[in-house]
CSV table of C-alpha atoms in Angstrom, one decimal:
chain,number,residue,atom,x,y,z
A,10,UNK,CA,0.1,0.0,-0.1
A,11,UNK,CA,3.0,2.5,0.8
A,12,UNK,CA,4.5,1.5,-2.6
A,13,UNK,CA,1.2,2.6,-4.3
A,14,UNK,CA,1.0,6.1,-2.6
A,15,UNK,CA,4.8,6.7,-3.4
A,16,UNK,CA,4.0,5.7,-7.0
A,17,UNK,CA,1.1,8.0,-7.1
A,18,UNK,CA,2.9,10.8,-5.4
A,19,UNK,CA,5.9,10.6,-7.8
A,20,UNK,CA,3.2,10.7,-10.8
A,21,UNK,CA,1.5,13.7,-9.3
A,22,UNK,CA,5.0,15.5,-9.1
A,23,UNK,CA,5.8,14.4,-12.8
A,24,UNK,CA,2.6,15.7,-14.0
A,25,UNK,CA,2.9,19.0,-12.4
A,26,UNK,CA,6.4,19.7,-13.6
A,27,UNK,CA,5.0,18.8,-17.1
A,28,UNK,CA,2.1,21.1,-17.0
A,29,UNK,CA,4.1,24.0,-15.4
A,30,UNK,CA,6.9,23.7,-18.4
A,31,UNK,CA,4.0,23.3,-20.9
A,32,UNK,CA,2.5,26.7,-19.7
A,33,UNK,CA,5.6,28.7,-19.5
A,34,UNK,CA,6.8,27.4,-22.9
A,35,UNK,CA,3.7,28.4,-24.6
A,36,UNK,CA,3.5,31.8,-22.9
A,37,UNK,CA,7.3,32.4,-24.0
A,38,UNK,CA,6.1,31.1,-27.6
A,39,UNK,CA,3.5,34.1,-27.6
A,40,UNK,CA,6.0,36.9,-26.7
A,41,UNK,CA,7.4,39.3,-29.1
A,42,UNK,CA,10.0,41.7,-28.7
A,43,UNK,CA,10.5,44.6,-31.4
A,44,UNK,CA,12.1,47.8,-31.9
A,45,UNK,CA,10.5,51.0,-32.8
A,46,UNK,CA,10.1,51.8,-36.4
A,47,UNK,CA,9.9,48.1,-37.1
A,48,UNK,CA,6.9,45.9,-38.8
A,49,UNK,CA,4.8,43.8,-36.7
A,50,UNK,CA,2.6,40.8,-37.6
A,51,UNK,CA,0.7,38.9,-35.1
A,52,UNK,CA,-1.1,35.9,-36.8
A,53,UNK,CA,-4.2,34.7,-35.8
A,54,UNK,CA,-5.4,31.5,-37.6
A,55,UNK,CA,-8.8,29.5,-37.5
A,56,UNK,CA,-7.4,26.0,-36.7
A,57,UNK,CA,-10.7,24.3,-37.3
A,58,UNK,CA,-12.6,23.7,-40.5
A,59,UNK,CA,-15.6,25.3,-38.9
A,60,UNK,CA,-17.2,28.5,-40.8
A,61,UNK,CA,-15.7,31.6,-39.3
A,62,UNK,CA,-18.5,34.3,-38.3
A,63,UNK,CA,-16.4,36.8,-36.3
A,64,UNK,CA,-13.0,37.4,-35.7
A,65,UNK,CA,-11.9,40.5,-33.1
A,66,UNK,CA,-8.8,41.8,-32.2
A,67,UNK,CA,-8.4,43.4,-28.8
A,68,UNK,CA,-5.5,45.3,-27.3
A,69,UNK,CA,-5.3,45.3,-23.4
A,70,UNK,CA,-8.9,44.1,-23.5
A,71,UNK,CA,-10.0,47.2,-25.8
A,72,UNK,CA,-11.6,46.2,-29.3
A,73,UNK,CA,-9.4,47.4,-32.1
A,74,UNK,CA,-11.0,45.2,-35.2
A,75,UNK,CA,-14.0,43.2,-35.8
A,76,UNK,CA,-14.3,41.3,-39.0
A,77,UNK,CA,-17.3,39.6,-40.4
A,78,UNK,CA,-17.4,37.6,-43.6
A,79,UNK,CA,-20.9,39.4,-44.4
A,80,UNK,CA,-20.2,42.8,-42.9
A,81,UNK,CA,-16.4,42.8,-43.7
A,82,UNK,CA,-13.9,45.0,-41.5
A,83,UNK,CA,-15.2,47.5,-38.8
A,84,UNK,CA,-12.3,49.6,-37.4
A,85,UNK,CA,-12.3,51.3,-33.9
A,86,UNK,CA,-11.1,54.7,-33.2
A,87,UNK,CA,-8.4,53.1,-31.1
A,88,UNK,CA,-7.2,51.3,-34.1
A,89,UNK,CA,-7.1,54.2,-36.5
A,90,UNK,CA,-5.0,56.1,-33.8
A,91,UNK,CA,-2.6,53.3,-33.4
A,92,UNK,CA,-2.6,52.7,-37.3
A,93,UNK,CA,-3.6,49.1,-36.9
A,94,UNK,CA,-4.7,47.1,-39.7
A,95,UNK,CA,-5.7,43.5,-40.2
A,96,UNK,CA,-4.6,41.5,-43.3
A,97,UNK,CA,-7.0,39.6,-45.3
A,98,UNK,CA,-4.9,38.0,-47.9
A,99,UNK,CA,-2.5,35.4,-48.4
A,100,UNK,CA,-0.8,33.6,-45.8
A,101,UNK,CA,-1.3,36.5,-43.2
A,102,UNK,CA,-5.0,36.1,-43.4
A,103,UNK,CA,-6.7,37.7,-40.0
A,104,UNK,CA,-3.2,38.9,-38.9
A,105,UNK,CA,-2.9,42.2,-37.3
A,106,UNK,CA,-0.4,44.4,-39.1
A,107,UNK,CA,1.5,47.2,-37.7
A,108,UNK,CA,3.4,48.9,-40.3
A,109,UNK,CA,5.5,51.0,-38.1
A,110,UNK,CA,5.7,49.9,-34.3
A,111,UNK,CA,5.9,52.9,-31.8
A,112,UNK,CA,6.3,52.5,-27.8
A,113,UNK,CA,2.5,52.9,-27.6
A,114,UNK,CA,1.9,49.7,-29.3
A,115,UNK,CA,3.4,47.9,-26.2
A,116,UNK,CA,0.5,45.8,-24.7
A,117,UNK,CA,-1.4,42.2,-24.6
A,118,UNK,CA,-3.4,41.6,-27.7
A,119,UNK,CA,-6.0,39.1,-28.1
A,120,UNK,CA,-7.6,37.5,-31.2
A,121,UNK,CA,-10.9,36.1,-30.8
A,122,UNK,CA,-12.4,33.5,-33.1
A,123,UNK,CA,-16.1,32.7,-33.5
A,124,UNK,CA,-17.4,29.9,-35.8
A,125,UNK,CA,-20.6,28.4,-36.3
A,126,UNK,CA,-19.7,25.5,-33.8
A,127,UNK,CA,-17.6,27.2,-31.2
A,128,UNK,CA,-15.1,29.9,-30.1
A,129,UNK,CA,-11.9,30.4,-29.0
A,130,UNK,CA,-8.9,33.1,-28.8
A,131,UNK,CA,-5.1,33.5,-29.4
A,132,UNK,CA,-2.9,35.8,-27.0
A,133,UNK,CA,0.1,37.7,-27.8
A,134,UNK,CA,2.4,40.0,-25.7
A,135,UNK,CA,4.2,42.6,-27.7
A,136,UNK,CA,7.0,44.6,-26.4
A,137,UNK,CA,8.3,47.7,-28.4
A,138,UNK,CA,11.9,48.9,-27.5
A,139,UNK,CA,13.8,52.2,-28.3
A,140,UNK,CA,16.4,52.0,-30.8
A,141,UNK,CA,18.8,53.6,-28.4
A,142,UNK,CA,18.7,50.4,-26.0
A,143,UNK,CA,20.0,48.1,-28.7
A,144,UNK,CA,22.4,50.6,-30.1
A,145,UNK,CA,23.8,51.6,-26.9
A,146,UNK,CA,24.2,47.9,-26.1
A,147,UNK,CA,26.0,47.4,-29.4
A,148,UNK,CA,28.3,50.6,-28.8
A,149,UNK,CA,29.1,49.2,-25.3
A,150,UNK,CA,30.4,46.1,-26.7
A,151,UNK,CA,32.4,47.8,-29.4
A,152,UNK,CA,33.7,50.1,-26.8
A,153,UNK,CA,34.7,47.1,-24.5
A,154,UNK,CA,36.4,44.9,-27.5
A,155,UNK,CA,38.2,48.0,-28.5
A,156,UNK,CA,39.5,49.0,-24.9
A,157,UNK,CA,40.7,46.0,-23.5
A,158,UNK,CA,43.2,45.1,-25.9
A,159,UNK,CA,44.6,48.9,-25.8
A,160,UNK,CA,44.6,48.6,-21.9
A,161,UNK,CA,46.6,45.1,-22.1
A,162,UNK,CA,49.0,46.4,-24.5
A,163,UNK,CA,49.6,49.7,-22.5
A,164,UNK,CA,50.1,47.6,-19.4
A,165,UNK,CA,52.5,45.3,-21.0
A,166,UNK,CA,54.7,48.4,-22.4
A,167,UNK,CA,54.4,49.9,-18.8
A,168,UNK,CA,55.6,46.6,-17.3
A,169,UNK,CA,58.2,46.2,-19.9
A,170,UNK,CA,59.7,49.5,-19.6
A,171,UNK,CA,59.9,49.1,-15.7
A,172,UNK,CA,61.5,45.8,-16.4
A,173,UNK,CA,64.1,47.2,-18.6
A,174,UNK,CA,64.9,50.2,-16.1
A,175,UNK,CA,65.1,47.6,-13.1
A,176,UNK,CA,67.6,45.5,-15.1
A,177,UNK,CA,69.7,48.4,-16.4
A,178,UNK,CA,70.1,49.6,-12.7
A,179,UNK,CA,71.1,46.1,-11.6
A,180,UNK,CA,73.6,45.9,-14.4
A,181,UNK,CA,75.0,49.3,-13.6
A,182,UNK,CA,75.5,48.3,-9.8
A,183,UNK,CA,77.1,45.0,-10.7
A,184,UNK,CA,79.5,46.8,-12.9
A,185,UNK,CA,80.2,49.4,-10.6
A,186,UNK,CA,81.0,46.9,-7.8
A,187,UNK,CA,83.1,44.9,-10.4
A,188,UNK,CA,85.0,47.9,-11.3
A,189,UNK,CA,85.6,48.9,-7.7
A,190,UNK,CA,86.8,45.4,-6.8
A,191,UNK,CA,89.2,45.5,-9.6
A,192,UNK,CA,90.3,49.1,-8.4
A,193,UNK,CA,90.9,47.6,-5.2
A,194,UNK,CA,92.7,44.5,-6.3
A,195,UNK,CA,95.1,46.9,-8.4
A,196,UNK,CA,95.6,49.0,-5.6
A,197,UNK,CA,96.6,46.0,-3.2
A,198,UNK,CA,98.7,44.8,-6.1
A,199,UNK,CA,100.5,48.1,-6.3
A,200,UNK,CA,101.1,48.3,-2.5
A,201,UNK,CA,102.3,44.9,-2.6
A,202,UNK,CA,105.0,45.6,-5.3
A,203,UNK,CA,105.9,48.6,-3.5
A,204,UNK,CA,106.6,46.9,-0.4
A,205,UNK,CA,108.6,44.0,-2.2
A,206,UNK,CA,110.5,46.7,-3.8
A,207,UNK,CA,111.5,48.7,-0.3
A,208,UNK,CA,112.3,45.3,1.1
A,209,UNK,CA,114.8,44.1,-1.3
A,210,UNK,CA,116.5,47.7,-2.0
A,211,UNK,CA,120.1,47.5,-0.5
A,212,UNK,CA,120.9,49.7,2.5
A,213,UNK,CA,123.8,52.4,2.0
A,214,UNK,CA,125.6,53.0,5.2
A,215,UNK,CA,127.4,56.3,5.5
A,216,UNK,CA,130.9,55.8,6.4
A,217,UNK,CA,131.7,56.6,10.4
A,218,UNK,CA,133.8,59.4,11.1
A,219,UNK,CA,136.8,58.5,13.1
């Protein structure tokens, strides 16, 4: 009995993890980030073979566009002010089209589909960023890429100059010490030579006066 409860507990945990992963992956797939001035297309497709009766686009729960096969397209004042259109041709059928995105287009978009057999909806999160954000980031990367090698070269040159100066000083000191030792050796040799000469020199005595 305990094994059964453990088995059921493991299955519940795995199922919960799978559900959470599916929810977050779906939400991430419906999030779009664009820059100001770019063209944005949010697709909304009738995934069933049912007859479409009405399709409505909303932004932050405010109606933008409504399409009916009989009455065609109904635009709201909000859609006109934001310059938002709906595509009714080709592979972009029923897609929401923003020709030139602005910061004011940032928001949550919902596409509601009504058919003769039911209804459904598709959601999008649209984020519009300024050019400066991406531009500043690229400039920062370029600045770092250029400055780092220059700083490394400067550090290498300074270290090389310091090391060379230290080596010169050490060499000069060793040479001066060596020259001093040589001078001392020469001086000592001269003293020894003079002492030897003075020792071997004959003594001349003056005759005594009688």
